[in-house]
Short mmCIF file of C-alpha atoms and ligand atoms in Angstrom, two decimals:
data_model
loop_
_atom_site.label_atom_id
_atom_site.label_comp_id
_atom_site.label_asym_id
_atom_site.label_seq_id
_atom_site.Cartn_x
_atom_site.Cartn_y
_atom_site.Cartn_z
CA MET A 1 0.00 0.00 0.00
CA GLU A 2 1.46 3.31 -1.12
CA ASN A 3 0.92 6.56 0.76
CA VAL A 4 0.62 8.68 -2.35
CA ILE A 5 0.65 7.84 -6.04
CA ILE A 6 0.96 10.71 -8.49
CA VAL A 7 -0.13 10.10 -12.07
CA GLY A 8 1.70 12.34 -14.52
CA THR A 9 5.05 14.10 -14.75
CA GLY A 10 4.15 17.47 -16.22
CA CYS A 11 4.35 20.62 -14.15
CA ALA A 12 1.42 19.64 -11.93
CA GLY A 13 2.61 16.08 -11.20
CA LEU A 14 6.23 17.06 -10.58
CA THR A 15 5.31 19.92 -8.27
CA ALA A 16 3.03 17.56 -6.33
CA ALA A 17 5.98 15.12 -6.20
CA ILE A 18 8.34 17.79 -4.78
CA TYR A 19 5.86 18.78 -2.08
CA THR A 20 4.79 15.26 -1.04
CA ALA A 21 8.41 14.06 -1.08
CA ARG A 22 9.47 16.96 1.15
CA ALA A 23 6.59 15.97 3.46
CA ASN A 24 8.27 12.53 3.80
CA LEU A 25 5.44 10.73 2.05
CA SER A 26 7.77 8.96 -0.40
CA PRO A 27 5.41 9.39 -3.37
CA LEU A 28 5.38 6.96 -6.27
CA VAL A 29 5.20 8.95 -9.49
CA LEU A 30 3.90 7.26 -12.63
CA GLU A 31 5.29 8.51 -15.93
CA GLY A 32 2.84 7.85 -18.72
CA ARG A 33 2.99 7.93 -22.50
CA GLN A 34 4.37 11.46 -22.65
CA PRO A 35 6.81 11.86 -19.74
CA GLY A 36 7.20 15.53 -18.89
CA GLY A 37 3.85 16.53 -20.35
CA GLN A 38 3.15 19.34 -22.78
CA LEU A 39 6.23 21.40 -21.85
CA THR A 40 8.41 18.80 -23.48
CA THR A 41 6.87 19.76 -26.82
CA THR A 42 7.79 23.45 -26.55
CA THR A 43 11.11 25.19 -26.85
CA ALA A 44 11.76 28.38 -24.87
CA VAL A 45 9.38 29.09 -22.01
CA GLU A 46 9.48 32.84 -21.40
CA ASN A 47 6.63 33.24 -18.92
CA PHE A 48 7.60 30.89 -16.09
CA PRO A 49 8.47 33.15 -13.15
CA GLY A 50 12.12 33.14 -12.10
CA PHE A 51 13.64 32.79 -15.57
CA PRO A 52 14.12 36.30 -16.98
CA ASP A 53 16.02 34.91 -19.98
CA GLY A 54 13.53 32.09 -20.55
CA VAL A 55 14.11 28.39 -20.03
CA ASP A 56 13.75 25.43 -22.37
CA GLY A 57 10.54 23.49 -21.64
CA PRO A 58 12.34 20.12 -21.43
CA GLU A 59 15.04 21.62 -19.22
CA LEU A 60 12.47 23.07 -16.82
CA ILE A 61 10.87 19.63 -16.57
CA MET A 62 14.25 17.93 -16.01
CA ARG A 63 15.01 20.36 -13.20
CA MET A 64 11.66 19.70 -11.51
CA HIS A 65 12.22 15.96 -11.93
CA ALA A 66 15.67 16.20 -10.29
CA GLN A 67 14.26 18.32 -7.47
CA ALA A 68 11.55 15.74 -6.74
CA GLU A 69 14.06 12.86 -6.84
CA LYS A 70 16.38 14.73 -4.49
CA PHE A 71 13.68 14.73 -1.84
CA GLY A 72 12.84 11.03 -2.28
CA ALA A 73 10.15 10.80 -4.94
CA ARG A 74 10.23 7.42 -6.73
CA PHE A 75 9.57 7.31 -10.47
CA ARG A 76 8.24 4.44 -12.51
CA TYR A 77 7.21 4.19 -16.16
CA GLY A 78 3.73 2.83 -16.56
CA THR A 79 0.40 3.49 -18.18
CA VAL A 80 -2.68 3.60 -16.00
CA GLU A 81 -5.25 1.29 -17.54
CA ALA A 82 -7.99 1.30 -14.91
CA PHE A 83 -8.99 2.79 -11.58
CA GLU A 84 -11.26 1.68 -8.78
CA SER A 85 -12.00 2.80 -5.26
CA VAL A 86 -12.99 -0.04 -2.96
CA GLU A 87 -13.76 0.50 0.73
CA GLY A 88 -11.55 3.57 0.97
CA VAL A 89 -8.64 2.01 -0.91
CA ASN A 90 -7.78 3.55 -4.26
CA ARG A 91 -6.46 1.05 -6.79
CA LEU A 92 -4.80 1.58 -10.14
CA LYS A 93 -4.15 -1.02 -12.79
CA VAL A 94 -0.74 -0.18 -14.22
CA ASP A 95 0.58 -2.30 -17.07
CA ASP A 96 -1.56 -5.29 -16.05
CA ALA A 97 -0.81 -5.19 -12.30
CA TRP A 98 -2.86 -3.52 -9.57
CA VAL A 99 -1.24 -1.07 -7.14
CA GLU A 100 -2.98 0.33 -4.06
CA THR A 101 -2.65 3.74 -2.50
CA ARG A 102 -4.20 5.78 0.25
CA ALA A 103 -4.01 9.07 -1.63
CA LEU A 104 -3.98 9.54 -5.38
CA ILE A 105 -3.08 12.74 -7.19
CA ILE A 106 -4.19 12.71 -10.82
CA ALA A 107 -2.12 15.09 -12.92
CA SER A 108 -2.32 13.31 -16.24
CA GLY A 109 -2.85 16.51 -18.21
CA ALA A 110 -4.62 17.08 -21.47
CA SER A 111 -3.48 16.54 -25.00
CA PRO A 112 -4.14 19.08 -27.72
CA ARG A 113 -6.05 17.67 -30.64
CA TYR A 114 -4.39 17.83 -34.05
CA PRO A 115 -6.05 17.27 -37.43
CA GLY A 116 -4.13 14.02 -38.01
CA LEU A 117 -2.18 14.95 -41.15
CA ASP A 118 1.07 13.44 -42.40
CA ARG A 119 4.35 14.31 -40.58
CA GLU A 120 2.44 16.06 -37.79
CA LYS A 121 4.54 14.71 -34.92
CA GLU A 122 7.86 15.65 -36.51
CA LEU A 123 6.68 19.18 -37.35
CA ILE A 124 5.59 20.08 -33.82
CA GLY A 125 8.12 22.69 -32.71
CA HIS A 126 9.10 23.41 -36.33
CA GLY A 127 6.28 25.73 -37.30
CA LEU A 128 3.44 23.58 -35.99
CA THR A 129 2.18 24.14 -32.46
CA SER A 130 -0.95 24.24 -30.36
CA CYS A 131 0.11 27.00 -27.97
CA ALA A 132 0.08 30.64 -29.04
CA THR A 133 1.03 31.78 -25.54
CA CYS A 134 4.15 29.61 -25.71
CA ASP A 135 5.26 30.14 -29.30
CA GLY A 136 3.50 33.25 -30.66
CA ALA A 137 6.36 35.60 -29.84
CA PHE A 138 8.71 33.64 -32.13
CA TYR A 139 6.70 34.67 -35.19
CA ARG A 140 7.04 38.45 -35.38
CA ASN A 141 6.09 40.30 -38.57
CA VAL A 142 5.36 37.12 -40.52
CA PRO A 143 2.03 35.56 -41.57
CA VAL A 144 0.68 32.69 -39.47
CA ALA A 145 -2.43 30.49 -39.53
CA VAL A 146 -4.78 29.29 -36.83
CA ILE A 147 -6.95 26.22 -37.41
CA GLY A 148 -10.29 26.08 -35.58
CA GLY A 149 -13.49 28.01 -35.05
CA GLY A 150 -14.07 27.88 -31.29
CA ASP A 151 -13.19 30.21 -28.42
CA SER A 152 -9.62 28.86 -28.31
CA ALA A 153 -9.05 29.57 -32.00
CA CYS A 154 -10.42 33.12 -31.67
CA GLU A 155 -8.41 33.74 -28.50
CA GLU A 156 -5.21 32.40 -30.08
CA ALA A 157 -5.78 34.38 -33.30
CA THR A 158 -6.41 37.61 -31.39
CA PHE A 159 -3.34 37.03 -29.20
CA LEU A 160 -1.19 36.35 -32.26
CA THR A 161 -2.05 39.76 -33.79
CA ARG A 162 0.44 41.21 -31.29
CA PHE A 163 3.28 39.59 -33.21
CA ALA A 164 2.27 38.32 -36.62
CA SER A 165 1.86 40.49 -39.72
CA ARG A 166 -1.31 38.58 -40.65
CA VAL A 167 -3.35 35.81 -39.00
CA HIS A 168 -5.33 33.49 -41.30
CA LEU A 169 -8.12 31.86 -39.30
CA ILE A 170 -8.91 28.61 -41.10
CA HIS A 171 -12.28 27.11 -40.24
CA ARG A 172 -14.08 24.16 -41.77
CA ARG A 173 -17.47 25.93 -41.77
CA ASP A 174 -18.68 29.45 -42.56
CA THR A 175 -19.68 30.39 -39.01
CA LEU A 176 -17.61 30.31 -35.86
CA ARG A 177 -18.54 28.12 -32.93
CA ALA A 178 -16.94 30.66 -30.59
CA SER A 179 -18.98 32.87 -28.25
CA ARG A 180 -20.23 36.10 -29.83
CA ILE A 181 -17.80 38.37 -28.02
CA MET A 182 -14.73 36.29 -28.89
CA ALA A 183 -15.86 35.82 -32.48
CA ASP A 184 -16.55 39.54 -32.96
CA ARG A 185 -13.21 40.48 -31.47
CA ALA A 186 -11.41 38.17 -33.88
CA LEU A 187 -13.44 38.95 -36.99
CA ASN A 188 -13.26 42.72 -36.45
CA HIS A 189 -9.51 42.70 -36.06
CA PRO A 190 -7.80 44.18 -39.14
CA LYS A 191 -4.96 41.63 -39.00
CA ILE A 192 -7.23 38.56 -38.87
CA GLU A 193 -8.47 37.11 -42.12
CA PRO A 194 -10.97 34.24 -41.97
CA VAL A 195 -10.59 31.39 -44.43
CA TRP A 196 -14.06 29.82 -44.44
CA ASN A 197 -15.20 26.32 -45.39
CA SER A 198 -11.63 25.16 -45.60
CA ALA A 199 -9.52 22.31 -44.34
CA VAL A 200 -5.76 22.03 -44.22
CA THR A 201 -4.83 18.93 -46.19
CA GLU A 202 -1.04 19.16 -46.03
CA TYR A 203 1.73 21.02 -44.22
CA LEU A 204 4.30 22.47 -46.65
CA THR A 205 7.90 22.66 -45.50
CA ASP A 206 11.11 24.37 -46.64
CA ALA A 207 14.51 22.72 -47.17
CA GLY A 208 15.28 23.02 -43.45
CA GLY A 209 12.15 21.12 -42.49
CA GLU A 210 10.33 24.21 -41.15
CA VAL A 211 6.72 24.94 -42.05
CA ARG A 212 6.46 27.38 -44.97
CA GLY A 213 2.74 27.07 -45.65
CA VAL A 214 -0.29 24.84 -45.90
CA LYS A 215 -2.29 23.25 -48.67
CA LEU A 216 -5.99 24.07 -48.36
CA LYS A 217 -9.13 22.45 -49.70
CA ASN A 218 -12.35 24.41 -49.99
CA LEU A 219 -14.95 22.00 -48.61
CA GLU A 220 -17.77 23.52 -50.67
CA THR A 221 -16.13 23.77 -54.07
CA GLY A 222 -13.34 21.23 -53.71
CA ALA A 223 -10.85 23.85 -54.96
CA GLU A 224 -7.30 23.45 -53.72
CA SER A 225 -4.90 26.28 -52.93
CA GLU A 226 -1.71 27.04 -51.02
CA LEU A 227 -1.26 29.59 -48.26
CA ALA A 228 2.20 30.81 -47.24
CA VAL A 229 2.57 31.00 -43.44
CA LYS A 230 5.53 30.58 -41.09
CA CYS A 231 3.61 28.82 -38.36
CA VAL A 232 0.36 26.89 -37.96
CA PHE A 233 -1.37 27.14 -34.59
CA VAL A 234 -3.84 24.32 -34.08
CA ALA A 235 -6.80 25.15 -31.82
CA ILE A 236 -9.35 22.42 -32.39
CA GLY A 237 -9.77 21.53 -28.74
CA HIS A 238 -8.01 19.48 -26.07
CA GLU A 239 -8.65 15.99 -24.84
CA PRO A 240 -8.22 15.55 -21.07
CA ASN A 241 -6.29 12.39 -20.28
CA THR A 242 -9.00 10.91 -18.08
CA GLN A 243 -9.88 7.75 -19.98
CA PRO A 244 -9.13 5.28 -17.13
CA PHE A 245 -11.11 7.37 -14.64
CA ARG A 246 -14.29 8.03 -16.62
CA GLY A 247 -17.42 6.72 -14.97
CA LYS A 248 -15.48 6.25 -11.70
CA ILE A 249 -14.68 9.89 -10.83
CA ASP A 250 -16.94 12.84 -11.63
CA THR A 251 -16.03 14.66 -14.83
CA ASP A 252 -17.67 17.50 -16.70
CA GLU A 253 -19.25 17.01 -20.13
CA ALA A 254 -15.90 17.43 -21.88
CA GLY A 255 -14.29 14.77 -19.66
CA TYR A 256 -12.26 17.06 -17.37
CA LEU A 257 -12.08 15.90 -13.73
CA LYS A 258 -14.33 17.95 -11.49
CA GLN A 259 -12.77 19.54 -8.41
CA ALA A 260 -15.16 19.68 -5.48
CA GLY A 261 -13.43 22.39 -3.45
CA GLY A 262 -9.65 22.77 -3.54
CA THR A 263 -8.21 19.90 -5.54
CA PHE A 264 -10.56 17.28 -4.00
CA THR A 265 -12.54 15.12 -6.41
CA ASN A 266 -15.76 13.36 -5.37
CA ILE A 267 -13.75 10.23 -4.40
CA PRO A 268 -12.15 10.31 -0.93
CA GLY A 269 -8.38 10.50 -1.17
CA VAL A 270 -8.35 11.34 -4.88
CA PHE A 271 -7.11 14.77 -5.93
CA ALA A 272 -6.89 16.39 -9.36
CA ALA A 273 -4.33 18.98 -10.45
CA GLY A 274 -3.42 20.80 -13.64
CA ASP A 275 -4.81 20.49 -17.14
CA VAL A 276 -6.65 17.25 -16.38
CA ALA A 277 -9.08 19.43 -14.41
CA ASP A 278 -8.46 22.89 -15.90
CA HIS A 279 -9.54 23.90 -19.38
CA VAL A 280 -9.47 27.60 -18.60
CA TYR A 281 -5.90 28.66 -17.70
CA ARG A 282 -3.77 25.76 -18.99
CA GLN A 283 -0.43 27.36 -18.10
CA ALA A 284 2.71 25.73 -16.71
CA VAL A 285 2.64 28.00 -13.69
CA THR A 286 -1.05 27.40 -12.88
CA ALA A 287 -0.50 23.65 -13.26
CA ALA A 288 2.46 23.86 -10.87
CA GLY A 289 0.32 25.84 -8.42
CA GLN A 290 -2.37 23.19 -8.52
CA GLY A 291 0.20 20.43 -8.05
CA CYS A 292 1.33 22.19 -4.89
CA ALA A 293 -2.27 22.57 -3.70
CA ALA A 294 -3.03 18.88 -4.39
CA ALA A 295 0.05 17.80 -2.41
CA ILE A 296 -1.02 19.93 0.56
CA ASP A 297 -4.62 18.67 0.31
CA ALA A 298 -3.41 15.05 0.15
CA GLU A 299 -0.96 15.49 3.03
CA ARG A 300 -3.64 17.01 5.28
CA TRP A 301 -6.18 14.40 4.26
CA LEU A 302 -3.71 11.60 5.15
CA ALA A 303 -2.75 13.26 8.45
CA ALA A 304 -6.41 13.54 9.47
CA ARG A 305 -6.76 9.75 9.03
CA GLU A 306 -3.72 8.69 11.02
P1 NAP B 401 -14.28 23.78 -29.18
O1 NAP B 401 -15.26 24.76 -28.66
O2 NAP B 401 -14.62 22.33 -29.13
O3 NAP B 401 -13.99 24.20 -30.69
C1 NAP B 401 -13.21 23.41 -31.50
C2 NAP B 401 -13.22 24.01 -32.90
O4 NAP B 401 -12.34 23.24 -33.71
C3 NAP B 401 -14.59 23.99 -33.56
O5 NAP B 401 -14.79 25.18 -34.29
C4 NAP B 401 -14.51 22.78 -34.48
O6 NAP B 401 -15.25 22.94 -35.67
C5 NAP B 401 -13.05 22.75 -34.84
N1 NAP B 401 -12.59 21.40 -35.10
C6 NAP B 401 -12.74 20.29 -34.32
N2 NAP B 401 -12.13 19.24 -34.88
C7 NAP B 401 -11.58 19.69 -36.04
C8 NAP B 401 -10.82 19.08 -37.05
N3 NAP B 401 -10.48 17.79 -37.01
N4 NAP B 401 -10.42 19.83 -38.10
C9 NAP B 401 -10.73 21.16 -38.16
N5 NAP B 401 -11.46 21.79 -37.23
C10 NAP B 401 -11.88 21.06 -36.18
O7 NAP B 401 -12.84 23.87 -28.46
P2 NAP B 401 -12.12 25.14 -27.80
O8 NAP B 401 -12.23 26.31 -28.68
O9 NAP B 401 -10.77 24.67 -27.38
O10 NAP B 401 -12.98 25.43 -26.50
C11 NAP B 401 -13.14 24.40 -25.50
C12 NAP B 401 -13.94 24.96 -24.34
O11 NAP B 401 -13.16 25.93 -23.64
C13 NAP B 401 -15.22 25.68 -24.79
O12 NAP B 401 -16.21 25.44 -23.83
C14 NAP B 401 -14.84 27.13 -24.80
O13 NAP B 401 -15.93 28.00 -24.60
C15 NAP B 401 -13.86 27.18 -23.64
N6 NAP B 401 -12.89 28.28 -23.84
C16 NAP B 401 -13.20 29.49 -23.29
C17 NAP B 401 -12.33 30.55 -23.46
C18 NAP B 401 -12.66 31.87 -22.86
O14 NAP B 401 -13.82 32.09 -22.52
N7 NAP B 401 -11.71 32.74 -22.68
C19 NAP B 401 -11.17 30.41 -24.20
C20 NAP B 401 -10.89 29.16 -24.77
C21 NAP B 401 -11.76 28.11 -24.58
P3 NAP B 401 -16.87 22.97 -35.66
O15 NAP B 401 -17.23 24.33 -35.16
O16 NAP B 401 -17.22 22.74 -37.09
O17 NAP B 401 -17.28 21.86 -34.76
#
């Protein structure tokens, strides 16, 4: 029986690991399919407090990892396949074997959705990204594209007008799904140009392997065209990594874990931190803050039961 298991090694999971390890709880931290979380897919992080010259996403994660290990956190690779809570004991099925824990901190994050085109994985970080806040500032005075028609796409497009010379908002229909205020803000911006009824069918690259444009298909006429952009920002939604917990722990309609005060979920001893429960802020620093809060909630919850 473990004291604390932490699922996920992004900012939320690693911060929870640092705090629970320093509280002498010897947490077991499970690294899933994408160790390090979303920060490992970015380059320079310029908005994490304490790094005035920026820090590489993977380096920031490695530092947090080392800090957690230094205080006694134990790491293990493994994919959570199932979860159950039986008579106050929380159980996880990890790579075919069950492990039991008193407290469980779920920090398994969320994965941005991508359209599923060829070479997508290799182009992420080379002119293909899902985070305008992280990467927008690298594309100053050049044209960029945003794919999507929801609030995220409008928010990203509007944010990108600070840097880019032109923002092409590519949407598969002729009306935005976004709320009126966000849609109006985007559509009324002189730098944002909507590209309606269109799907990106291919990413075009230059000799150095960087994105130089996209191939478009008009879904009404079937006409194909090319659009020259230096970066493609994908904003077609996120998928919270809650598959093993669905039906066992309360989630909202989109599948994000529900926090019932602090980081508590509806299951005793189970806490949720970071993007797995947050579709609003989704920042490294807010995820780290929630990881800290979950560790404190778990520690106090365990102490009250001793
Ligand atoms: P969303 O509302 O689900 O919108 C996703 C958009 O991507 C839709 O326009 C959808 O097209 C399009 N899309 C989906 N799959 C696609 C594909 N394979 N290829 C091309 N386009 C595709 O997601 P979201 O914008 O990330 O918003 C998620 C939630 O967070 C929403 O509840 C939103 O209100 C909220 N949010 C709020 C704020 C804010 O208030 N500040 C900011 C961001 C997000 P269709 O329209 O045709 O379905």
